[in-house]
C-alpha cells in the first residue's frame, strides 16, 4: 500500500534517483452508485486482493520516458490515448517534485512498469489504481513518501485526464484499507466490527457508466419525483449499511445490498448479465448481492458468510458465466 504519512524529504535534494516502487488496489461501491451523483452518500469498499504494482527505474539523463504495460510498451511519445492518464501520473509527479527542489526530476527519464490485476471498464477503479501506484513509485524513486493529500491531488490530476470530472470516490477507494464514507465534502473511514467477506464477479462485459448516468439524468428530467425518491432510499440504505459495518452485522448488510440492487434496477442501470449473476449468487445463499459501479455491464458484488462460503459463491458465479471472480475481506480476522 502507498503511504498516508507526511512526506519525507530525501537526505539531499540533489540525491540521484533510484528504483522506486509502490502498489495500490481496486475498489467497488458497496452502496450508493448513481445516487451519489444527486448528493446521496456512498460507501466505497477497497478490494485489497486485486492489486496494481508499479516500478519506476531511472534512465540516463535526458532519456525519454518509457512505459511497460499490457496496453502499451514503448516510449511515451508513441503512447496511445488509453494510457495518457498513466503518462500524466509520471509527468505530474515529476513536476511536483521539481517544484519542491528535486533538480533531477527535471531531466531524469524513467522506465515505468505497471502490472495490474484490476480489470478496465468494470467499475473497480482501474485508472485511479494505476495512477495511485505510479505516482507513489515515481516519488519513491526520489526517496519521497507522498502525504495523503498530495497523493490524492496527483491521482485526481490523472483521473481528470481519464474521466473529465471525477468525484474523487475512486481516488479515495484505491488507497484505503477500510471502507470509505463519501458524502458531499465529508470523506471518512468507516470503523468495523468483525470481518466481512465479499466476492466480486466480472460479467465480462465492459460497464457503460456514461450511458447509464445519462439515462438516469434523462429519467430525472422526465420524472424527477420518482428518481428523487429512489435516490433518497439509496441514501438511506447507505446509512443503514454503514451502521451494519460498525455493528458487525453481515446479515443486515446483505439485506441492504439486495434492496440496493432492486432500486438500481428501477433506474434501468442493471442488465441481463448483471441480473443473472446476482441471481446465481443468491442461489448460492449469498447474504446479499448487487451490481457495483455504473452498471449496464461490469461487476457484481456478493457478500459471503465466511471464506468457505465465498469459495462456493465464486464457483457458482463462474458456472453462471462470470469471466473472473475475486474474493476479498475487510475487518479483523476471526
PDB file of N, CA and C in Angstrom, residues 103-179:
ATOM      1  N   UNK A 103      16.142  18.667  -8.355  1.00  0.00           N
ATOM      2  CA  UNK A 103      16.558  19.043  -9.712  1.00  0.00           C
ATOM      3  C   UNK A 103      16.583  17.886 -10.692  1.00  0.00           C
ATOM      4  N   UNK A 104      16.869  16.678 -10.233  1.00  0.00           N
ATOM      5  CA  UNK A 104      16.929  15.547 -11.150  1.00  0.00           C
ATOM      6  C   UNK A 104      15.545  15.149 -11.669  1.00  0.00           C
ATOM      7  N   UNK A 105      14.505  15.676 -11.032  1.00  0.00           N
ATOM      8  CA  UNK A 105      13.159  15.409 -11.527  1.00  0.00           C
ATOM      9  C   UNK A 105      12.923  16.092 -12.869  1.00  0.00           C
ATOM     10  N   UNK A 106      13.774  17.059 -13.203  1.00  0.00           N
ATOM     11  CA  UNK A 106      13.612  17.802 -14.450  1.00  0.00           C
ATOM     12  C   UNK A 106      14.167  17.032 -15.633  1.00  0.00           C
ATOM     13  N   UNK A 107      15.288  16.331 -15.434  1.00  0.00           N
ATOM     14  CA  UNK A 107      15.990  15.763 -16.590  1.00  0.00           C
ATOM     15  C   UNK A 107      16.135  14.245 -16.577  1.00  0.00           C
ATOM     16  N   UNK A 108      15.617  13.558 -15.555  1.00  0.00           N
ATOM     17  CA  UNK A 108      15.758  12.105 -15.488  1.00  0.00           C
ATOM     18  C   UNK A 108      14.613  11.422 -16.213  1.00  0.00           C
ATOM     19  N   UNK A 109      14.952  10.526 -17.151  1.00  0.00           N
ATOM     20  CA  UNK A 109      13.942   9.701 -17.781  1.00  0.00           C
ATOM     21  C   UNK A 109      13.678   8.467 -16.935  1.00  0.00           C
ATOM     22  N   UNK A 110      12.491   7.910 -17.051  1.00  0.00           N
ATOM     23  CA  UNK A 110      12.134   6.720 -16.283  1.00  0.00           C
ATOM     24  C   UNK A 110      11.532   5.644 -17.186  1.00  0.00           C
ATOM     25  N   UNK A 111      11.854   4.409 -16.850  1.00  0.00           N
ATOM     26  CA  UNK A 111      11.139   3.271 -17.416  1.00  0.00           C
ATOM     27  C   UNK A 111      10.138   2.836 -16.360  1.00  0.00           C
ATOM     28  N   UNK A 112       8.882   2.973 -16.664  1.00  0.00           N
ATOM     29  CA  UNK A 112       7.817   2.678 -15.711  1.00  0.00           C
ATOM     30  C   UNK A 112       7.126   1.385 -16.134  1.00  0.00           C
ATOM     31  N   UNK A 113       7.102   0.429 -15.210  1.00  0.00           N
ATOM     32  CA  UNK A 113       6.405  -0.833 -15.461  1.00  0.00           C
ATOM     33  C   UNK A 113       5.166  -0.895 -14.588  1.00  0.00           C
ATOM     34  N   UNK A 114       4.042  -1.260 -15.209  1.00  0.00           N
ATOM     35  CA  UNK A 114       2.772  -1.383 -14.488  1.00  0.00           C
ATOM     36  C   UNK A 114       2.245  -2.801 -14.654  1.00  0.00           C
ATOM     37  N   UNK A 115       1.995  -3.455 -13.539  1.00  0.00           N
ATOM     38  CA  UNK A 115       1.364  -4.781 -13.532  1.00  0.00           C
ATOM     39  C   UNK A 115       0.045  -4.642 -12.785  1.00  0.00           C
ATOM     40  N   UNK A 116      -1.056  -4.780 -13.509  1.00  0.00           N
ATOM     41  CA  UNK A 116      -2.364  -4.546 -12.913  1.00  0.00           C
ATOM     42  C   UNK A 116      -3.262  -5.769 -13.014  1.00  0.00           C
ATOM     43  N   UNK A 117      -3.855  -6.125 -11.873  1.00  0.00           N
ATOM     44  CA  UNK A 117      -4.881  -7.156 -11.831  1.00  0.00           C
ATOM     45  C   UNK A 117      -6.278  -6.556 -11.906  1.00  0.00           C
ATOM     46  N   UNK A 118      -6.378  -5.232 -11.870  1.00  0.00           N
ATOM     47  CA  UNK A 118      -7.683  -4.564 -11.864  1.00  0.00           C
ATOM     48  C   UNK A 118      -8.182  -4.448 -13.303  1.00  0.00           C
ATOM     49  N   UNK A 119      -9.307  -5.074 -13.615  1.00  0.00           N
ATOM     50  CA  UNK A 119      -9.804  -5.011 -14.996  1.00  0.00           C
ATOM     51  C   UNK A 119     -10.294  -3.610 -15.339  1.00  0.00           C
ATOM     52  N   UNK A 120     -10.151  -3.234 -16.592  1.00  0.00           N
ATOM     53  CA  UNK A 120     -10.594  -1.914 -17.026  1.00  0.00           C
ATOM     54  C   UNK A 120     -12.084  -1.924 -17.342  1.00  0.00           C
ATOM     55  N   UNK A 121     -12.700  -0.777 -17.188  1.00  0.00           N
ATOM     56  CA  UNK A 121     -14.117  -0.572 -17.527  1.00  0.00           C
ATOM     57  C   UNK A 121     -15.036  -1.550 -16.808  1.00  0.00           C
ATOM     58  N   UNK A 122     -14.719  -1.854 -15.546  1.00  0.00           N
ATOM     59  CA  UNK A 122     -15.551  -2.768 -14.767  1.00  0.00           C
ATOM     60  C   UNK A 122     -16.018  -2.139 -13.459  1.00  0.00           C
ATOM     61  N   UNK A 123     -15.797  -0.849 -13.279  1.00  0.00           N
ATOM     62  CA  UNK A 123     -16.225  -0.202 -12.048  1.00  0.00           C
ATOM     63  C   UNK A 123     -15.338  -0.471 -10.854  1.00  0.00           C
ATOM     64  N   UNK A 124     -14.118  -0.940 -11.095  1.00  0.00           N
ATOM     65  CA  UNK A 124     -13.219  -1.272  -9.992  1.00  0.00           C
ATOM     66  C   UNK A 124     -12.080  -0.270  -9.818  1.00  0.00           C
ATOM     67  N   UNK A 125     -12.187   0.873 -10.493  1.00  0.00           N
ATOM     68  CA  UNK A 125     -11.211   1.938 -10.272  1.00  0.00           C
ATOM     69  C   UNK A 125      -9.865   1.703 -10.914  1.00  0.00           C
ATOM     70  N   UNK A 126      -9.850   1.091 -12.093  1.00  0.00           N
ATOM     71  CA  UNK A 126      -8.592   0.743 -12.735  1.00  0.00           C
ATOM     72  C   UNK A 126      -7.686   1.952 -12.956  1.00  0.00           C
ATOM     73  N   UNK A 127      -8.208   3.020 -13.535  1.00  0.00           N
ATOM     74  CA  UNK A 127      -7.354   4.175 -13.846  1.00  0.00           C
ATOM     75  C   UNK A 127      -6.829   4.829 -12.575  1.00  0.00           C
ATOM     76  N   UNK A 128      -7.667   4.932 -11.550  1.00  0.00           N
ATOM     77  CA  UNK A 128      -7.215   5.531 -10.291  1.00  0.00           C
ATOM     78  C   UNK A 128      -6.180   4.658  -9.598  1.00  0.00           C
ATOM     79  N   UNK A 129      -6.368   3.336  -9.655  1.00  0.00           N
ATOM     80  CA  UNK A 129      -5.417   2.427  -9.016  1.00  0.00           C
ATOM     81  C   UNK A 129      -4.048   2.508  -9.691  1.00  0.00           C
ATOM     82  N   UNK A 130      -4.040   2.559 -11.020  1.00  0.00           N
ATOM     83  CA  UNK A 130      -2.769   2.696 -11.735  1.00  0.00           C
ATOM     84  C   UNK A 130      -2.120   4.031 -11.395  1.00  0.00           C
ATOM     85  N   UNK A 131      -2.911   5.098 -11.383  1.00  0.00           N
ATOM     86  CA  UNK A 131      -2.365   6.415 -11.042  1.00  0.00           C
ATOM     87  C   UNK A 131      -1.791   6.426  -9.629  1.00  0.00           C
ATOM     88  N   UNK A 132      -2.486   5.783  -8.692  1.00  0.00           N
ATOM     89  CA  UNK A 132      -2.010   5.747  -7.310  1.00  0.00           C
ATOM     90  C   UNK A 132      -0.664   5.048  -7.206  1.00  0.00           C
ATOM     91  N   UNK A 133      -0.527   3.908  -7.888  1.00  0.00           N
ATOM     92  CA  UNK A 133       0.724   3.152  -7.812  1.00  0.00           C
ATOM     93  C   UNK A 133       1.862   3.879  -8.523  1.00  0.00           C
ATOM     94  N   UNK A 134       1.592   4.442  -9.697  1.00  0.00           N
ATOM     95  CA  UNK A 134       2.656   5.071 -10.485  1.00  0.00           C
ATOM     96  C   UNK A 134       3.139   6.359  -9.828  1.00  0.00           C
ATOM     97  N   UNK A 135       2.228   7.209  -9.374  1.00  0.00           N
ATOM     98  CA  UNK A 135       2.662   8.458  -8.739  1.00  0.00           C
ATOM     99  C   UNK A 135       3.524   8.177  -7.514  1.00  0.00           C
ATOM    100  N   UNK A 136       3.117   7.208  -6.701  1.00  0.00           N
ATOM    101  CA  UNK A 136       3.885   6.884  -5.497  1.00  0.00           C
ATOM    102  C   UNK A 136       5.221   6.237  -5.843  1.00  0.00           C
ATOM    103  N   UNK A 137       5.262   5.432  -6.922  1.00  0.00           N
ATOM    104  CA  UNK A 137       6.513   4.793  -7.313  1.00  0.00           C
ATOM    105  C   UNK A 137       7.532   5.822  -7.800  1.00  0.00           C
ATOM    106  N   UNK A 138       7.075   6.797  -8.581  1.00  0.00           N
ATOM    107  CA  UNK A 138       7.988   7.843  -9.057  1.00  0.00           C
ATOM    108  C   UNK A 138       8.508   8.669  -7.878  1.00  0.00           C
ATOM    109  N   UNK A 139       7.628   9.012  -6.963  1.00  0.00           N
ATOM    110  CA  UNK A 139       8.080   9.750  -5.777  1.00  0.00           C
ATOM    111  C   UNK A 139       9.067   8.919  -4.964  1.00  0.00           C
ATOM    112  N   UNK A 140       8.788   7.626  -4.839  1.00  0.00           N
ATOM    113  CA  UNK A 140       9.672   6.738  -4.083  1.00  0.00           C
ATOM    114  C   UNK A 140      11.066   6.681  -4.694  1.00  0.00           C
ATOM    115  N   UNK A 141      11.158   6.843  -6.004  1.00  0.00           N
ATOM    116  CA  UNK A 141      12.468   6.844  -6.659  1.00  0.00           C
ATOM    117  C   UNK A 141      13.348   7.984  -6.163  1.00  0.00           C
ATOM    118  N   UNK A 142      12.711   9.035  -5.633  1.00  0.00           N
ATOM    119  CA  UNK A 142      13.458  10.174  -5.092  1.00  0.00           C
ATOM    120  C   UNK A 142      13.493  10.152  -3.562  1.00  0.00           C
ATOM    121  N   UNK A 143      13.070   9.020  -2.979  1.00  0.00           N
ATOM    122  CA  UNK A 143      13.089   8.909  -1.527  1.00  0.00           C
ATOM    123  C   UNK A 143      11.968   9.667  -0.849  1.00  0.00           C
ATOM    124  N   UNK A 144      10.893   9.946  -1.582  1.00  0.00           N
ATOM    125  CA  UNK A 144       9.785  10.732  -1.051  1.00  0.00           C
ATOM    126  C   UNK A 144       8.558   9.841  -0.881  1.00  0.00           C
ATOM    127  N   UNK A 145       7.958   9.877   0.313  1.00  0.00           N
ATOM    128  CA  UNK A 145       6.672   9.228   0.563  1.00  0.00           C
ATOM    129  C   UNK A 145       5.605  10.312   0.529  1.00  0.00           C
ATOM    130  N   UNK A 146       4.719  10.249  -0.431  1.00  0.00           N
ATOM    131  CA  UNK A 146       3.701  11.283  -0.587  1.00  0.00           C
ATOM    132  C   UNK A 146       2.726  11.268   0.587  1.00  0.00           C
ATOM    133  N   UNK A 147       2.430  12.441   1.125  1.00  0.00           N
ATOM    134  CA  UNK A 147       1.385  12.514   2.146  1.00  0.00           C
ATOM    135  C   UNK A 147       0.029  12.277   1.478  1.00  0.00           C
ATOM    136  N   UNK A 148      -0.975  11.959   2.290  1.00  0.00           N
ATOM    137  CA  UNK A 148      -2.271  11.573   1.757  1.00  0.00           C
ATOM    138  C   UNK A 148      -2.903  12.620   0.866  1.00  0.00           C
ATOM    139  N   UNK A 149      -2.853  13.899   1.265  1.00  0.00           N
ATOM    140  CA  UNK A 149      -3.492  14.958   0.487  1.00  0.00           C
ATOM    141  C   UNK A 149      -2.796  15.151  -0.857  1.00  0.00           C
ATOM    142  N   UNK A 150      -1.459  15.163  -0.848  1.00  0.00           N
ATOM    143  CA  UNK A 150      -0.712  15.336  -2.096  1.00  0.00           C
ATOM    144  C   UNK A 150      -0.951  14.160  -3.033  1.00  0.00           C
ATOM    145  N   UNK A 151      -0.928  12.957  -2.466  1.00  0.00           N
ATOM    146  CA  UNK A 151      -1.156  11.763  -3.278  1.00  0.00           C
ATOM    147  C   UNK A 151      -2.541  11.822  -3.926  1.00  0.00           C
ATOM    148  N   UNK A 152      -3.547  12.196  -3.163  1.00  0.00           N
ATOM    149  CA  UNK A 152      -4.896  12.307  -3.701  1.00  0.00           C
ATOM    150  C   UNK A 152      -4.954  13.326  -4.827  1.00  0.00           C
ATOM    151  N   UNK A 153      -4.324  14.469  -4.624  1.00  0.00           N
ATOM    152  CA  UNK A 153      -4.343  15.513  -5.655  1.00  0.00           C
ATOM    153  C   UNK A 153      -3.705  15.023  -6.952  1.00  0.00           C
ATOM    154  N   UNK A 154      -2.590  14.305  -6.850  1.00  0.00           N
ATOM    155  CA  UNK A 154      -1.922  13.800  -8.047  1.00  0.00           C
ATOM    156  C   UNK A 154      -2.783  12.742  -8.753  1.00  0.00           C
ATOM    157  N   UNK A 155      -3.423  11.870  -7.977  1.00  0.00           N
ATOM    158  CA  UNK A 155      -4.310  10.877  -8.596  1.00  0.00           C
ATOM    159  C   UNK A 155      -5.442  11.589  -9.331  1.00  0.00           C
ATOM    160  N   UNK A 156      -5.981  12.640  -8.728  1.00  0.00           N
ATOM    161  CA  UNK A 156      -7.089  13.360  -9.340  1.00  0.00           C
ATOM    162  C   UNK A 156      -6.669  14.065 -10.629  1.00  0.00           C
ATOM    163  N   UNK A 157      -5.424  14.528 -10.704  1.00  0.00           N
ATOM    164  CA  UNK A 157      -4.921  15.094 -11.961  1.00  0.00           C
ATOM    165  C   UNK A 157      -5.029  14.049 -13.076  1.00  0.00           C
ATOM    166  N   UNK A 158      -4.633  12.820 -12.770  1.00  0.00           N
ATOM    167  CA  UNK A 158      -4.697  11.731 -13.746  1.00  0.00           C
ATOM    168  C   UNK A 158      -6.144  11.357 -14.057  1.00  0.00           C
ATOM    169  N   UNK A 159      -6.988  11.346 -13.029  1.00  0.00           N
ATOM    170  CA  UNK A 159      -8.394  10.989 -13.211  1.00  0.00           C
ATOM    171  C   UNK A 159      -9.132  12.008 -14.077  1.00  0.00           C
ATOM    172  N   UNK A 160      -8.720  13.271 -14.004  1.00  0.00           N
ATOM    173  CA  UNK A 160      -9.347  14.264 -14.875  1.00  0.00           C
ATOM    174  C   UNK A 160      -9.008  14.002 -16.337  1.00  0.00           C
ATOM    175  N   UNK A 161      -7.818  13.501 -16.585  1.00  0.00           N
ATOM    176  CA  UNK A 161      -7.459  13.114 -17.951  1.00  0.00           C
ATOM    177  C   UNK A 161      -8.306  11.919 -18.395  1.00  0.00           C
ATOM    178  N   UNK A 162      -8.542  10.996 -17.465  1.00  0.00           N
ATOM    179  CA  UNK A 162      -9.278   9.768 -17.801  1.00  0.00           C
ATOM    180  C   UNK A 162     -10.776   9.991 -17.893  1.00  0.00           C
ATOM    181  N   UNK A 163     -11.335  10.830 -16.997  1.00  0.00           N
ATOM    182  CA  UNK A 163     -12.792  10.885 -16.859  1.00  0.00           C
ATOM    183  C   UNK A 163     -13.403  12.274 -16.935  1.00  0.00           C
ATOM    184  N   UNK A 164     -12.594  13.302 -17.013  1.00  0.00           N
ATOM    185  CA  UNK A 164     -13.157  14.643 -17.116  1.00  0.00           C
ATOM    186  C   UNK A 164     -13.382  15.301 -15.768  1.00  0.00           C
ATOM    187  N   UNK A 165     -14.445  14.888 -15.061  1.00  0.00           N
ATOM    188  CA  UNK A 165     -14.778  15.494 -13.768  1.00  0.00           C
ATOM    189  C   UNK A 165     -14.973  14.398 -12.717  1.00  0.00           C
ATOM    190  N   UNK A 166     -13.909  13.793 -12.250  1.00  0.00           N
ATOM    191  CA  UNK A 166     -14.028  12.696 -11.283  1.00  0.00           C
ATOM    192  C   UNK A 166     -14.510  13.191  -9.930  1.00  0.00           C
ATOM    193  N   UNK A 167     -15.279  12.363  -9.255  1.00  0.00           N
ATOM    194  CA  UNK A 167     -15.803  12.734  -7.939  1.00  0.00           C
ATOM    195  C   UNK A 167     -14.744  12.645  -6.848  1.00  0.00           C
ATOM    196  N   UNK A 168     -13.710  11.858  -7.077  1.00  0.00           N
ATOM    197  CA  UNK A 168     -12.717  11.587  -6.041  1.00  0.00           C
ATOM    198  C   UNK A 168     -12.992  10.292  -5.314  1.00  0.00           C
ATOM    199  N   UNK A 169     -14.127   9.684  -5.607  1.00  0.00           N
ATOM    200  CA  UNK A 169     -14.517   8.437  -4.952  1.00  0.00           C
ATOM    201  C   UNK A 169     -13.519   7.319  -5.252  1.00  0.00           C
ATOM    202  N   UNK A 170     -13.153   7.168  -6.522  1.00  0.00           N
ATOM    203  CA  UNK A 170     -12.181   6.128  -6.884  1.00  0.00           C
ATOM    204  C   UNK A 170     -10.817   6.408  -6.272  1.00  0.00           C
ATOM    205  N   UNK A 171     -10.411   7.674  -6.321  1.00  0.00           N
ATOM    206  CA  UNK A 171      -9.093   8.043  -5.801  1.00  0.00           C
ATOM    207  C   UNK A 171      -8.962   7.724  -4.320  1.00  0.00           C
ATOM    208  N   UNK A 172     -10.054   7.846  -3.576  1.00  0.00           N
ATOM    209  CA  UNK A 172     -10.024   7.500  -2.148  1.00  0.00           C
ATOM    210  C   UNK A 172     -10.018   5.986  -1.952  1.00  0.00           C
ATOM    211  N   UNK A 173     -10.855   5.294  -2.724  1.00  0.00           N
ATOM    212  CA  UNK A 173     -11.021   3.866  -2.510  1.00  0.00           C
ATOM    213  C   UNK A 173      -9.800   3.031  -2.798  1.00  0.00           C
ATOM    214  N   UNK A 174      -8.994   3.441  -3.798  1.00  0.00           N
ATOM    215  CA  UNK A 174      -7.879   2.589  -4.217  1.00  0.00           C
ATOM    216  C   UNK A 174      -6.663   2.688  -3.307  1.00  0.00           C
ATOM    217  N   UNK A 175      -6.699   3.599  -2.330  1.00  0.00           N
ATOM    218  CA  UNK A 175      -5.590   3.686  -1.373  1.00  0.00           C
ATOM    219  C   UNK A 175      -6.049   3.421   0.054  1.00  0.00           C
ATOM    220  N   UNK A 176      -7.328   3.075   0.228  1.00  0.00           N
ATOM    221  CA  UNK A 176      -7.864   2.857   1.568  1.00  0.00           C
ATOM    222  C   UNK A 176      -7.738   1.401   1.983  1.00  0.00           C
ATOM    223  N   UNK A 177      -7.621   1.173   3.286  1.00  0.00           N
ATOM    224  CA  UNK A 177      -7.586  -0.187   3.827  1.00  0.00           C
ATOM    225  C   UNK A 177      -8.946  -0.614   4.364  1.00  0.00           C
ATOM    226  N   UNK A 178      -9.817   0.341   4.629  1.00  0.00           N
ATOM    227  CA  UNK A 178     -11.143   0.074   5.168  1.00  0.00           C
ATOM    228  C   UNK A 178     -12.168   0.824   4.309  1.00  0.00           C
ATOM    229  N   UNK A 179     -13.447   0.500   4.452  1.00  0.00           N
ATOM    230  CA  UNK A 179     -14.465   1.217   3.691  1.00  0.00           C
ATOM    231  C   UNK A 179     -14.395   2.722   3.937  1.00  0.00           C
TER     232      UNK A 179
END
